[in-house]
Coordinates of C-alpha atoms in Angstrom, one line a residue:
X1 CA -1.0 8.3 29.1
X2 CA 0.8 11.6 29.8
X3 CA 3.2 13.1 27.4
X4 CA 6.1 12.3 29.8
X5 CA 5.0 8.7 29.8
X6 CA 4.8 8.8 26.1
X7 CA 8.3 10.1 25.7
X8 CA 9.6 7.4 28.0
X9 CA 7.8 4.8 25.9
X10 CA 9.2 6.4 22.8
X11 CA 12.8 6.1 24.1
X12 CA 12.2 2.5 25.0
X13 CA 10.7 1.9 21.6
X14 CA 13.7 3.3 19.8
X15 CA 15.9 0.9 21.7
X16 CA 13.7 -2.0 20.7
X17 CA 13.7 -0.9 17.1
X18 CA 17.5 -1.3 17.0
X19 CA 17.5 -4.6 18.9
X20 CA 14.5 -6.7 17.6
X21 CA 14.9 -10.4 18.0
X22 CA 15.9 -12.1 14.8
X23 CA 15.3 -15.7 15.9
X24 CA 11.5 -15.7 16.3
X25 CA 10.7 -14.3 12.8
X26 CA 13.2 -16.6 11.0
X27 CA 11.8 -19.6 12.8
X28 CA 8.3 -18.7 11.7
X29 CA 9.3 -18.1 8.1
X30 CA 11.2 -21.4 7.9
X31 CA 8.0 -23.3 8.9
X32 CA 6.0 -22.0 5.8
X33 CA 4.8 -24.7 3.6
X34 CA 4.7 -22.4 0.6
X35 CA 8.1 -21.3 -0.9
X36 CA 6.7 -18.6 -3.3
X37 CA 4.4 -16.3 -1.4
X38 CA 4.3 -12.5 -1.3
X39 CA 4.7 -12.5 2.4
X40 CA 7.6 -15.0 2.5
X41 CA 10.2 -12.3 1.8
X42 CA 8.7 -10.0 4.4
X43 CA 8.8 -12.8 7.0
X44 CA 12.3 -13.9 6.0
X45 CA 13.7 -10.4 6.1
X46 CA 11.7 -9.2 9.1
X47 CA 14.9 -8.5 11.0
X48 CA 16.9 -7.1 8.1
X49 CA 17.4 -3.3 8.5
X50 CA 19.9 -2.6 5.7
X51 CA 19.5 0.8 4.0
X52 CA 18.6 0.3 0.3
X53 CA 20.3 2.5 -2.3
X54 CA 18.0 4.6 -4.5
X55 CA 17.4 2.8 -7.8
X56 CA 14.1 3.8 -9.3
X57 CA 13.6 7.0 -11.4
X58 CA 11.1 9.6 -10.1
X59 CA 7.6 8.9 -11.4
X60 CA 6.4 11.1 -14.3
X61 CA 2.6 10.8 -13.8
X62 CA 1.5 12.4 -17.0
X63 CA 3.5 10.2 -19.4
X64 CA 4.7 7.2 -17.3
X65 CA 2.0 6.0 -15.0
X66 CA 4.3 3.6 -13.1
X67 CA 7.8 3.5 -11.9
X68 CA 10.4 1.3 -13.5
X69 CA 10.2 -2.4 -12.5
X70 CA 12.9 -3.2 -9.9
X71 CA 15.4 -5.9 -10.5
X72 CA 13.8 -9.4 -10.2
X73 CA 14.1 -11.3 -7.0
X74 CA 16.4 -13.9 -8.4
X75 CA 19.1 -11.3 -9.2
X76 CA 19.3 -11.9 -12.9
X77 CA 19.0 -8.2 -13.5
X78 CA 16.3 -8.5 -16.1
X79 CA 13.1 -6.4 -15.9
X80 CA 9.7 -7.6 -16.7
X81 CA 8.0 -5.5 -19.4
X82 CA 4.3 -5.3 -19.4
X83 CA 1.6 -3.2 -21.0
X84 CA -0.2 -0.6 -18.8
X85 CA -3.4 -2.6 -18.7
X86 CA -1.5 -5.6 -17.5
X87 CA -0.2 -3.8 -14.4
X88 CA -1.6 -3.7 -10.8
X89 CA -2.2 -0.9 -8.3
X90 CA -2.8 -1.8 -4.6
X91 CA -4.9 0.3 -2.2
X92 CA -4.6 -0.2 1.5
X93 CA -7.4 0.8 4.0
X94 CA -7.0 2.9 7.1
X95 CA -8.3 3.1 10.7
X96 CA -12.0 2.8 10.8
X97 CA -12.3 -0.1 8.3
X98 CA -12.0 -2.8 11.0
X99 CA -14.8 -5.1 12.0
X100 CA -14.9 -8.1 14.3
X101 CA -14.4 -11.2 12.2
X102 CA -11.9 -9.8 9.7
X103 CA -9.2 -12.2 8.8
X104 CA -11.4 -15.3 9.0
X105 CA -11.3 -15.8 5.2
X106 CA -7.5 -16.1 5.5
X107 CA -7.5 -18.8 8.2
X108 CA -6.5 -21.6 5.8
X109 CA -3.6 -19.7 4.2
X110 CA -0.4 -20.6 6.0
X111 CA 1.7 -17.5 5.2
X112 CA -1.1 -15.2 6.3
X113 CA -1.4 -17.1 9.7
X114 CA 2.4 -16.8 10.0
X115 CA 2.1 -13.0 9.7
X116 CA -0.5 -12.8 12.4
X117 CA 1.7 -15.0 14.6
X118 CA 4.8 -12.8 14.0
X119 CA 2.8 -9.6 14.6
X120 CA 1.6 -11.0 17.9
X121 CA 5.1 -11.9 19.0
X122 CA 6.3 -8.3 18.2
X123 CA 3.4 -6.3 19.8
X124 CA 2.7 -8.6 22.7
X125 CA -1.0 -9.4 22.2
X126 CA -2.9 -11.9 20.1
X127 CA -3.6 -10.0 16.9
X128 CA -5.5 -13.0 15.3
X129 CA -7.9 -13.3 18.2
X130 CA -8.6 -9.6 18.4
X131 CA -9.3 -9.4 14.7
X132 CA -11.5 -12.5 14.4
X133 CA -13.2 -12.7 17.8
X134 CA -13.0 -9.2 19.3
X135 CA -14.6 -7.9 21.4
X136 CA -15.3 -4.8 19.4
X137 CA -14.1 -2.4 22.1
X138 CA -10.7 -4.1 22.1
X139 CA -10.5 -4.2 18.3
X140 CA -11.3 -0.5 18.1
X141 CA -8.6 0.3 20.7
X142 CA -6.0 -1.8 18.8
X143 CA -7.4 -1.2 15.3
X144 CA -4.3 0.4 13.7
X145 CA -2.1 -2.7 14.2
X146 CA -5.1 -5.0 13.4
X147 CA -5.8 -3.3 10.1
X148 CA -2.1 -3.2 9.1
X149 CA -1.6 -6.9 9.6
X150 CA -4.9 -7.9 8.0
X151 CA -4.3 -5.8 5.0
X152 CA -0.8 -7.3 4.4
X153 CA -2.2 -10.8 5.0
X154 CA -4.8 -10.2 2.3
X155 CA -1.9 -10.3 -0.2
X156 CA -1.9 -14.1 0.2
X157 CA -5.4 -14.3 -1.0
X158 CA -4.4 -12.3 -4.1
X159 CA -1.6 -14.8 -4.8
X160 CA -4.1 -17.7 -4.7
X161 CA -6.8 -16.1 -6.8
X162 CA -4.6 -13.9 -9.2
X163 CA -1.1 -15.4 -9.2
X164 CA 0.3 -12.9 -11.7
X165 CA -1.2 -9.8 -10.2
X166 CA 1.4 -9.2 -7.5
X167 CA 4.3 -9.6 -9.9
X168 CA 2.8 -6.7 -11.9
X169 CA 2.3 -4.2 -9.1
X170 CA 3.7 -0.8 -10.2
X171 CA 2.1 1.5 -7.6
X172 CA 0.4 1.5 -4.3
X173 CA -1.3 4.0 -1.9
X174 CA -2.9 3.8 1.5
X175 CA -5.5 5.9 3.3
X176 CA -3.8 7.4 6.4
X177 CA -2.7 4.3 8.3
X178 CA -2.8 2.3 5.0
X179 CA 0.1 4.4 3.8
X180 CA 2.3 2.4 6.2
X181 CA 1.0 -0.8 4.8
X182 CA 1.8 0.3 1.3
X183 CA 5.4 1.3 2.4
X184 CA 5.9 -2.1 4.0
X185 CA 4.7 -3.9 0.9
X186 CA 7.1 -1.7 -1.2
X187 CA 10.1 -2.5 1.0
X188 CA 10.4 1.1 2.3
X189 CA 9.8 0.1 5.9
X190 CA 10.9 -3.2 7.5
X191 CA 8.0 -5.3 8.8
X192 CA 8.8 -5.5 12.5
X193 CA 9.8 -1.8 13.0
X194 CA 6.6 -0.9 11.1
X195 CA 4.5 -2.9 13.6
X196 CA 6.2 -1.1 16.5
X197 CA 5.8 2.2 14.8
X198 CA 2.0 1.6 14.4
X199 CA 1.7 0.7 18.1
X200 CA 3.5 3.9 18.9
X201 CA 1.4 5.9 16.4
X202 CA -1.8 4.7 18.1
X203 CA -0.5 5.5 21.6
X204 CA 0.8 9.0 20.5
X205 CA -2.4 9.9 18.7
X206 CA -4.5 8.8 21.7
X207 CA -2.3 10.9 24.0
X208 CA -2.6 14.0 21.8
X209 CA -6.4 13.5 21.7
X210 CA -6.6 13.4 25.4
X211 CA -4.5 16.5 25.8
X212 CA -6.7 18.5 23.4
X213 CA -10.1 16.9 22.8
X214 CA -11.5 17.1 19.3
X215 CA -13.4 15.2 16.6
X216 CA -14.0 14.7 12.9
X217 CA -17.1 15.5 10.8
X218 CA -17.8 14.3 7.3
X219 CA -19.6 17.0 5.2
X220 CA -21.3 16.7 1.9
X221 CA -21.3 20.0 0.1
X222 CA -23.5 21.9 -2.5
X223 CA -21.6 23.0 -5.6
X224 CA -21.7 26.6 -4.4
X225 CA -20.8 25.8 -0.8
X226 CA -18.7 28.3 1.1
X227 CA -16.6 25.9 3.2
X228 CA -13.6 28.1 3.9
X229 CA -16.0 30.7 5.3
X230 CA -17.9 28.1 7.3
X231 CA -14.6 26.9 8.9
X232 CA -13.5 30.5 9.6
X233 CA -16.8 31.3 11.3
X234 CA -16.6 28.0 13.3
X235 CA -13.2 28.9 14.6
X236 CA -14.4 32.4 15.6
X237 CA -17.3 30.9 17.4
X238 CA -15.0 28.5 19.3
X239 CA -12.7 31.4 20.2
X240 CA -15.7 33.3 21.6
X241 CA -16.4 30.2 23.8
X242 CA -12.9 30.4 25.2
X243 CA -11.0 28.0 23.0
X244 CA -7.4 29.2 22.6
X245 CA -6.1 29.0 19.1
X246 CA -9.1 27.1 17.8
X247 CA -8.7 24.5 15.1
X248 CA -11.3 23.7 12.4
X249 CA -10.0 22.6 9.0
X250 CA -10.3 20.1 6.2
X251 CA -8.6 16.9 7.4
X252 CA -9.5 14.6 4.5
X253 CA -10.2 15.5 0.9
X254 CA -12.3 12.4 -0.1
X255 CA -13.9 13.2 -3.4
X256 CA -15.6 16.2 -5.1
X257 CA -18.1 17.8 -2.7
X258 CA -17.2 15.5 0.2
X259 CA -14.7 16.4 2.8
X260 CA -13.9 15.5 6.4
X261 CA -13.4 18.5 8.7
X262 CA -11.8 18.2 12.1
X263 CA -10.9 20.3 15.1
X264 CA -12.2 21.5 18.4
X265 CA -15.6 20.3 19.5
X266 CA -17.1 23.8 19.8
X267 CA -16.2 24.5 16.2
X268 CA -17.5 21.2 14.8
X269 CA -20.8 21.7 16.7
X270 CA -21.2 25.1 15.0
X271 CA -20.7 23.5 11.6
X272 CA -23.4 21.0 12.4
X273 CA -25.8 23.7 13.5
X274 CA -25.1 26.5 11.1
X275 CA -23.4 24.9 8.1
X276 CA -26.5 24.4 6.0
X277 CA -26.7 28.2 5.4
X278 CA -23.2 28.0 3.8
X279 CA -23.8 25.0 1.6
X280 CA -23.3 22.0 3.9
X281 CA -26.0 19.6 2.7
X282 CA -25.3 16.9 5.2
X283 CA -22.9 16.3 8.1
X284 CA -22.1 13.1 10.0
X285 CA -19.7 12.4 12.8
X286 CA -16.8 10.2 12.3
X287 CA -16.4 7.7 15.1
X288 CA -12.9 8.6 16.2
X289 CA -11.5 9.9 19.5
X290 CA -9.6 12.9 18.1
X291 CA -9.0 15.5 15.4
X292 CA -6.7 13.4 13.2
X293 CA -4.8 15.0 10.4
X294 CA -4.9 18.4 12.0
X295 CA -2.5 20.6 14.0
X296 CA -3.9 19.0 17.1
X297 CA -1.9 15.9 16.3
X298 CA 1.4 17.7 16.3
X299 CA 2.7 16.0 19.4
X300 CA 2.0 12.6 17.8
X301 CA 3.9 13.7 14.7
X302 CA 6.9 14.7 16.8
X303 CA 6.9 11.3 18.6
X304 CA 6.8 9.5 15.3
X305 CA 9.6 11.6 13.9
X306 CA 11.9 10.8 16.8
X307 CA 11.1 7.0 16.5
X308 CA 11.7 7.0 12.8
X309 CA 15.2 8.1 13.3
X310 CA 16.0 4.6 14.4
X311 CA 14.3 2.8 11.5
X312 CA 16.2 1.7 8.4
X313 CA 13.8 3.1 5.8
X314 CA 14.5 2.8 2.1
X315 CA 13.3 4.1 -1.3
X316 CA 10.1 2.1 -2.2
X317 CA 10.6 -0.6 -4.8
X318 CA 7.3 0.5 -6.5
X319 CA 5.8 3.9 -6.5
X320 CA 3.9 4.7 -3.2
X321 CA 1.8 7.9 -3.4
X322 CA 1.7 9.7 -0.1
X323 CA -1.6 11.2 0.9
X324 CA -0.2 14.4 2.5
X325 CA 1.7 15.4 -0.6
X326 CA -0.3 13.5 -3.3
X327 CA 3.0 12.5 -4.9
X328 CA 5.3 9.4 -4.8
X329 CA 7.8 8.9 -2.0
X330 CA 11.4 9.4 -2.9
X331 CA 14.4 8.4 -0.8
X332 CA 14.6 7.0 2.7
X333 CA 14.7 10.5 4.3
X334 CA 11.4 11.4 2.4
X335 CA 9.8 8.2 3.8
X336 CA 10.8 9.0 7.4
X337 CA 9.6 12.6 7.0
X338 CA 6.3 11.7 5.3
X339 CA 5.3 8.9 7.7
X340 CA 5.8 11.3 10.7
X341 CA 4.2 14.3 9.1
X342 CA 1.0 12.8 7.7
X343 CA -0.7 12.2 11.1
X344 CA -0.9 16.0 11.5
X345 CA -1.3 17.0 7.9
X346 CA -4.5 17.1 5.8
X347 CA -5.0 13.8 3.9
X348 CA -5.4 14.7 0.1
X349 CA -6.8 11.3 -0.9
X350 CA -8.7 12.7 -3.8
X351 CA -5.6 14.3 -5.2
X352 CA -3.5 11.2 -4.5
X353 CA -6.0 9.1 -6.6
X354 CA -5.9 11.7 -9.3
X355 CA -2.1 11.5 -9.4
X356 CA -2.2 7.7 -9.3
X357 CA -4.5 7.3 -12.3
X358 CA -3.5 10.3 -14.4
X359 CA -3.0 9.2 -18.0
X360 CA -3.8 10.4 -21.5
X361 CA -7.4 10.2 -22.8
X362 CA -8.1 6.8 -24.2
X363 CA -5.3 5.0 -22.3
X364 CA -6.1 1.8 -20.5
X365 CA -6.3 1.4 -16.7
X366 CA -4.5 -1.0 -14.4
X367 CA -6.1 -3.7 -12.3
X368 CA -6.7 -2.1 -8.9
X369 CA -7.0 -4.3 -5.8
X370 CA -8.5 -2.8 -2.7
X371 CA -7.0 -5.0 0.1
X372 CA -8.2 -5.8 3.6
X373 CA -11.3 -4.9 5.6
X374 CA -13.9 -2.4 4.5
X375 CA -15.2 -1.2 1.1
X376 CA -14.8 2.5 1.5
X377 CA -11.7 2.7 -0.8
X378 CA -13.5 1.4 -3.8
X379 CA -16.5 3.6 -3.1
X380 CA -14.3 6.7 -3.0
X381 CA -12.4 5.6 -6.1
X382 CA -15.7 5.4 -8.0
X383 CA -16.4 9.0 -7.1
X384 CA -13.0 10.2 -8.2
X385 CA -12.3 8.1 -11.3
X386 CA -15.1 5.8 -12.6
X387 CA -12.9 4.2 -15.3
X388 CA -10.3 3.2 -12.7
X389 CA -13.2 1.8 -10.5
X390 CA -14.4 -0.3 -13.5
X391 CA -11.0 -2.1 -13.4
X392 CA -10.9 -2.6 -9.6
X393 CA -11.7 -5.5 -7.3
X394 CA -12.2 -5.8 -3.6
X395 CA -10.1 -8.5 -1.8
X396 CA -12.2 -9.5 1.1
X397 CA -10.7 -10.9 4.3

């Protein structure tokens, strides 16, 4: 898709964001056989775009691990008071966690199936079929929407297995794409516009990758590694090979001594060949089509920023820690700005987890639920904070 075609699609998408059909989602929600599900409100309000007023205080990570509890859904104005170890944190996965067959464990959960049906009606293809049957090539091509929907559908399994856990959620975070899932859960982005945004996000990132080919490389580092020097030398090598304004930078901060670097192919190849002399113990390619979370994704960030102007974002009802800034989102403008920016900004996942679980020595930790496909989130959490990992569970789908 050319950038001109992408802009046309963007303009069309913005019109759709303001004119989403209300009837289909309300009909689906009314057919639910369960009146108290975590997705019911999302489904019932899928076409509600009202701007929420800021109500929660800014999070103080060192002394107050979680934001104030928002007013209860029944409108009585009372706030549930719980101890820190009785709270819940949600982690949502990103692109790359998908696998054919994901979602099958949710097949007998009515509200989860409704979500797949609603998503299919919004994006125009069968999300359930692609997730559960593939083929793998199609799932990889449509993985962003597939992972978003499956991660949110996993909330229904939480309700069945741990009925109080969702009522005690005080914070959430998501890895890259998963950040949008977290914002949908927190009420900061309406469901249907979020689905369309993710479709646009995937198309815009693919277009940027075609315009300037690149890749990503996971590197495991020795304690004395000279990574900044390695990246600088890689850029110099790419420039000598004719690459204009070469890019080679840290794209994901995963955990101590493990990073993902991304940029132009010539620079990444140099890191693979010569990085050992500068402390790169091991390197492995990430199976993606572009240099995500780098300046090469700037056109995608611009497309998202334009589309987000038509979305009724809101302050999250629970704290959502953004990966680009490693701090909680604030008001609606911050949400719009952050969702657009993070595709072209380094993902500070390690720092986000450190902010999320910062607490005094000896304090208890919340129950952490890693939702959706893949197990990488818990593996990374163990490397960053073993005590938080001890109190975490994987919710398989």
